Coordinates of C-alpha atoms in Angstrom, one line a residue:
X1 CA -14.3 -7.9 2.6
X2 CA -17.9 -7.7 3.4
X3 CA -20.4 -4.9 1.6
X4 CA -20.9 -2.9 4.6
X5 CA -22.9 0.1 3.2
X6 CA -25.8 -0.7 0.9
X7 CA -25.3 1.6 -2.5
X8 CA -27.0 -0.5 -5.4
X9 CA -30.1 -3.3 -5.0
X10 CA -27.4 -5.6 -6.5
X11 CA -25.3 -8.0 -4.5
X12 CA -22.3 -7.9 -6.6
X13 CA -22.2 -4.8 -7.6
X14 CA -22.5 -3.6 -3.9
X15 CA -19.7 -5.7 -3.2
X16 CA -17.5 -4.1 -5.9
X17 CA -18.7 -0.4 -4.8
X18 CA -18.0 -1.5 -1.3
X19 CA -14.5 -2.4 -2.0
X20 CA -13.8 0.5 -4.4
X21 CA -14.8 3.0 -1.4
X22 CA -13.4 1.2 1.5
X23 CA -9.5 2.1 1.1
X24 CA -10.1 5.8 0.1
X25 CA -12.3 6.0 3.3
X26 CA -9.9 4.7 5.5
X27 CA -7.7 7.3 3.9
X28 CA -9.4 10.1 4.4
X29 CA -10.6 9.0 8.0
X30 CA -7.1 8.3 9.3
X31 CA -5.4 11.8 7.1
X32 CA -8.3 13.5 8.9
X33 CA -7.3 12.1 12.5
X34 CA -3.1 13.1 11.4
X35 CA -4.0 16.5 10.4
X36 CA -5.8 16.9 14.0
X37 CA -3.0 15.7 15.8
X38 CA -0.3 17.6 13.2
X39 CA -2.6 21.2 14.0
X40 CA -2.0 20.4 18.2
X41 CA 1.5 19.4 17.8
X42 CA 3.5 19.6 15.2
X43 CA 2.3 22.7 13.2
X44 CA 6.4 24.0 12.8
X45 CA 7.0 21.1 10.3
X46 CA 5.6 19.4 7.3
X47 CA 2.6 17.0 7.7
X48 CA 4.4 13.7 9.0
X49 CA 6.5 14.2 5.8
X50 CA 4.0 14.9 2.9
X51 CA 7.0 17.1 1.6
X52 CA 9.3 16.7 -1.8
X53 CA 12.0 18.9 0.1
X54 CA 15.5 16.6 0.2
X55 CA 13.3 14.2 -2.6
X56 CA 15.2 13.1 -5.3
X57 CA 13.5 10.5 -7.6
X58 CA 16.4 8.3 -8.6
X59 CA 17.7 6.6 -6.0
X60 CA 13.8 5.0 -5.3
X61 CA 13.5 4.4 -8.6
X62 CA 16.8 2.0 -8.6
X63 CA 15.4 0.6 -5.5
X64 CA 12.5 -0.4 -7.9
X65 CA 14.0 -1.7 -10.7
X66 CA 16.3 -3.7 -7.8
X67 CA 12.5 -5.2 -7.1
X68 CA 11.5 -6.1 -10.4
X69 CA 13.5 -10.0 -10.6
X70 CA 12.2 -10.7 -7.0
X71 CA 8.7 -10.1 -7.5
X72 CA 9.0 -12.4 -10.7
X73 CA 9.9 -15.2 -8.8
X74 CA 7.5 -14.3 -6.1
X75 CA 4.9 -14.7 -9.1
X76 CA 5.8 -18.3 -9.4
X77 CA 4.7 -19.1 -6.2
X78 CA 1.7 -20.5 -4.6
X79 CA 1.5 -18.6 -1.5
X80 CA 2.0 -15.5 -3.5
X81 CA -0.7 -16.3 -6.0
X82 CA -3.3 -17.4 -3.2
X83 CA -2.8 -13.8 -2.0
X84 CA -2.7 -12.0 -5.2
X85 CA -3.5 -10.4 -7.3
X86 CA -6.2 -8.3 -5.5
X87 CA -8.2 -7.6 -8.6
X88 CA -9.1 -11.5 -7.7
X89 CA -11.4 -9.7 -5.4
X90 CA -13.3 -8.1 -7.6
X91 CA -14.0 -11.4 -10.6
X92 CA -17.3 -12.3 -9.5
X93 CA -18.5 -9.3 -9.4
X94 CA -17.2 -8.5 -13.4
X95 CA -18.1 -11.4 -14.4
X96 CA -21.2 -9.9 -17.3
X97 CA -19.0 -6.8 -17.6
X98 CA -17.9 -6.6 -21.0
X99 CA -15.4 -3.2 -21.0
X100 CA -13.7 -3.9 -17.7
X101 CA -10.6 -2.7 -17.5
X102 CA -12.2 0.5 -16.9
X103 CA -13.5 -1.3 -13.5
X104 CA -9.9 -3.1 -12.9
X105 CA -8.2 0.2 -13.1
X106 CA -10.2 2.0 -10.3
X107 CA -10.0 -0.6 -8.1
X108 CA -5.9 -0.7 -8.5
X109 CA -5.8 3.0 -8.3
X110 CA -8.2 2.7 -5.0
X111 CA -6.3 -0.2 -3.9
X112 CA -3.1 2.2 -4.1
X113 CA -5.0 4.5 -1.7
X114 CA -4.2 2.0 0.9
X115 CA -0.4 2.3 0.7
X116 CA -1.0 6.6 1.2
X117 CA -2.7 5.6 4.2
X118 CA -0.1 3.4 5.5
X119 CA 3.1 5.2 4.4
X120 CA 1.6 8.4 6.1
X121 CA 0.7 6.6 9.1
X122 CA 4.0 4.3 9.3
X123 CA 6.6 6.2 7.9
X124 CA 5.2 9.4 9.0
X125 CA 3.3 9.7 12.0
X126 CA 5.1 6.7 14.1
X127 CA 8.1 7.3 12.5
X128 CA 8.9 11.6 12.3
X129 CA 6.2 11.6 14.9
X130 CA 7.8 9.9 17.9
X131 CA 11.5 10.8 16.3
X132 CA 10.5 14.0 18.4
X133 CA 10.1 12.1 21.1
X134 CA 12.9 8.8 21.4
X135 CA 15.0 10.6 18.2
X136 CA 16.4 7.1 16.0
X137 CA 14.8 4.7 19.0
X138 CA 11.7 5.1 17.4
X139 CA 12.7 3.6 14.2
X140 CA 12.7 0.0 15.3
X141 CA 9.9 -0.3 17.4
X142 CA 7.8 0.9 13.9
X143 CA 9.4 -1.5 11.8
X144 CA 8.2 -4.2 14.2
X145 CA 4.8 -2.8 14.0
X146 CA 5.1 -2.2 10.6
X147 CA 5.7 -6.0 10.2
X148 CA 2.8 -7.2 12.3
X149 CA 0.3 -6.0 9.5
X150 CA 1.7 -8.2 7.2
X151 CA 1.2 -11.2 9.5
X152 CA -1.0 -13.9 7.1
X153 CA 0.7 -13.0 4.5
X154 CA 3.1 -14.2 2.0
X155 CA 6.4 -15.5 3.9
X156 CA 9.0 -13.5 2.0
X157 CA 6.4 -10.2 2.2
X158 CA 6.2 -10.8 6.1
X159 CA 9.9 -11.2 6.1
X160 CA 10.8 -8.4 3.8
X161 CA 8.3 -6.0 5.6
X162 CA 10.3 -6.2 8.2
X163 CA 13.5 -5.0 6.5
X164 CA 12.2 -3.2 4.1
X165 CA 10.2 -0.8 6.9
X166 CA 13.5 0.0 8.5
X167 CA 15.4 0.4 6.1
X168 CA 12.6 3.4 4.3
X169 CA 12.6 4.7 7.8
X170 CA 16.2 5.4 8.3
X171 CA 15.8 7.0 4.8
X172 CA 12.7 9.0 6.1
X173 CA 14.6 10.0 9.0
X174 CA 17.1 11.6 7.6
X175 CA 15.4 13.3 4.7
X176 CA 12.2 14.1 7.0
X177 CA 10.0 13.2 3.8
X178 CA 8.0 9.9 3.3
X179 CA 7.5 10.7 -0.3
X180 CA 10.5 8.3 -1.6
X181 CA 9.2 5.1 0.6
X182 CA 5.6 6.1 -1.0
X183 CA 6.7 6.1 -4.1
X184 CA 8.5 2.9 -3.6
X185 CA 5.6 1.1 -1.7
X186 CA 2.9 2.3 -4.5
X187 CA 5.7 0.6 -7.5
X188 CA 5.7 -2.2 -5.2
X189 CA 2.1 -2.9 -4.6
X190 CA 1.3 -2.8 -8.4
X191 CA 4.3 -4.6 -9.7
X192 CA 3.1 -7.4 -7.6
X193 CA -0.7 -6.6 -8.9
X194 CA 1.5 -7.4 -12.7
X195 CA 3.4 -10.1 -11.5
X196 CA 0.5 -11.9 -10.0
X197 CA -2.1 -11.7 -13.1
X198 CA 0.9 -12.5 -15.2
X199 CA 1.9 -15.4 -13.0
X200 CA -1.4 -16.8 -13.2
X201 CA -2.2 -16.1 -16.4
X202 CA 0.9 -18.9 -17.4
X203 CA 0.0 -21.3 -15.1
X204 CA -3.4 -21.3 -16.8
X205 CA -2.4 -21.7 -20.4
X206 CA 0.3 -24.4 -19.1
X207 CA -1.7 -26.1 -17.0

């Protein structure tokens, strides 16, 4: 990603500031546009399922754990390690930095931002939003959509998108809360942040 706002005089760090502010601002701009849209039309229930009502932690935290031996092989895998992890994004930039995990760790929990942003919008909006409208039709047409955006992309992420989208939707739709998919998308995301430093952190030392 581009530096699109000048903050500091240099390069790199302008870079990192960029990318450290870019996912909570698409956050807050597309949270701001939901709550408009939530005031005009959908005031009588919970904002596109921000709710813990009907959320129980354990059966998202199986789905997890389920996770955990596929996203190790995924680590030993080219197209996965081209990809990730995004902290890749940020090397240059930390190059002369000597604490920096300081750095690394607000840009994972900005990073994480991103998966708010599409969990609300997803899950929530498209999802409980048009249920309104087409009831259960609406769940494939988002799961579609939902699998366009991982287009360039890891092969098995594409794929799994896919599955994975309607199968959190169907949950979503019956519990009317997206909290469970976010909680699995955010364990996701960073596990395969893990996975990917630790993946090529051995093919470095084997190499």
């Amino acid at each position: 990603m581009n530096p699109v706002i000048k903050i500091t005089e240099h390069a790199e760090w302008n870079s990192f500031w960029n990318q450290v502010i870019y996912w909570p601002l698409v956050l807050v701009t597309i949270a701001s546009i939901l709550f408009i849209i939530w005031l005009l039309f959908y005031r009588a229930e919970s904002f596109f399922g921000l709710t813990t009502k009907n959320f129980k932690w354990k059966p998202y935290l199986i789905m997890l754990n389920i996770m955990i031996p596929l996203i190790f092989l995924a680590s030993t895998q080219p197209d996965f390690l081209w990809k990730y992890p995004k902290l890749d994004n940020i090397k240059n930039e930390l190059a002369t930095v000597e604490n920096k995990w300081l750095n690394k760790l607000l840009c994972e929990l900005t990073y994480g931002s991103d998966f708010i942003s599409v969990e609300h919008f997803f899950s929530g909006f498209l999802n409980l939003g048009f249920i309104k409208i087409a009831g259960k039709d609406a769940i494939l047409p988002m799961a579609c959509f939902y699998c366009t955006i991982h287009f360039g992309k890891p092969l098995g992420e594409c794929i799994s998108s896919y599955f994975g989208g309607m199968f959190l939707c169907i949950i979503v739709f019956h519990t009317r809360s997206i909290m469970g998919g976010l909680t699995v998308h955010l364990g996701i995301a960073w596990l395969m942040e893990l996975g990917a430093q630790s993946g090529k952190s051995f093919f470095i030392k084997f190499s």
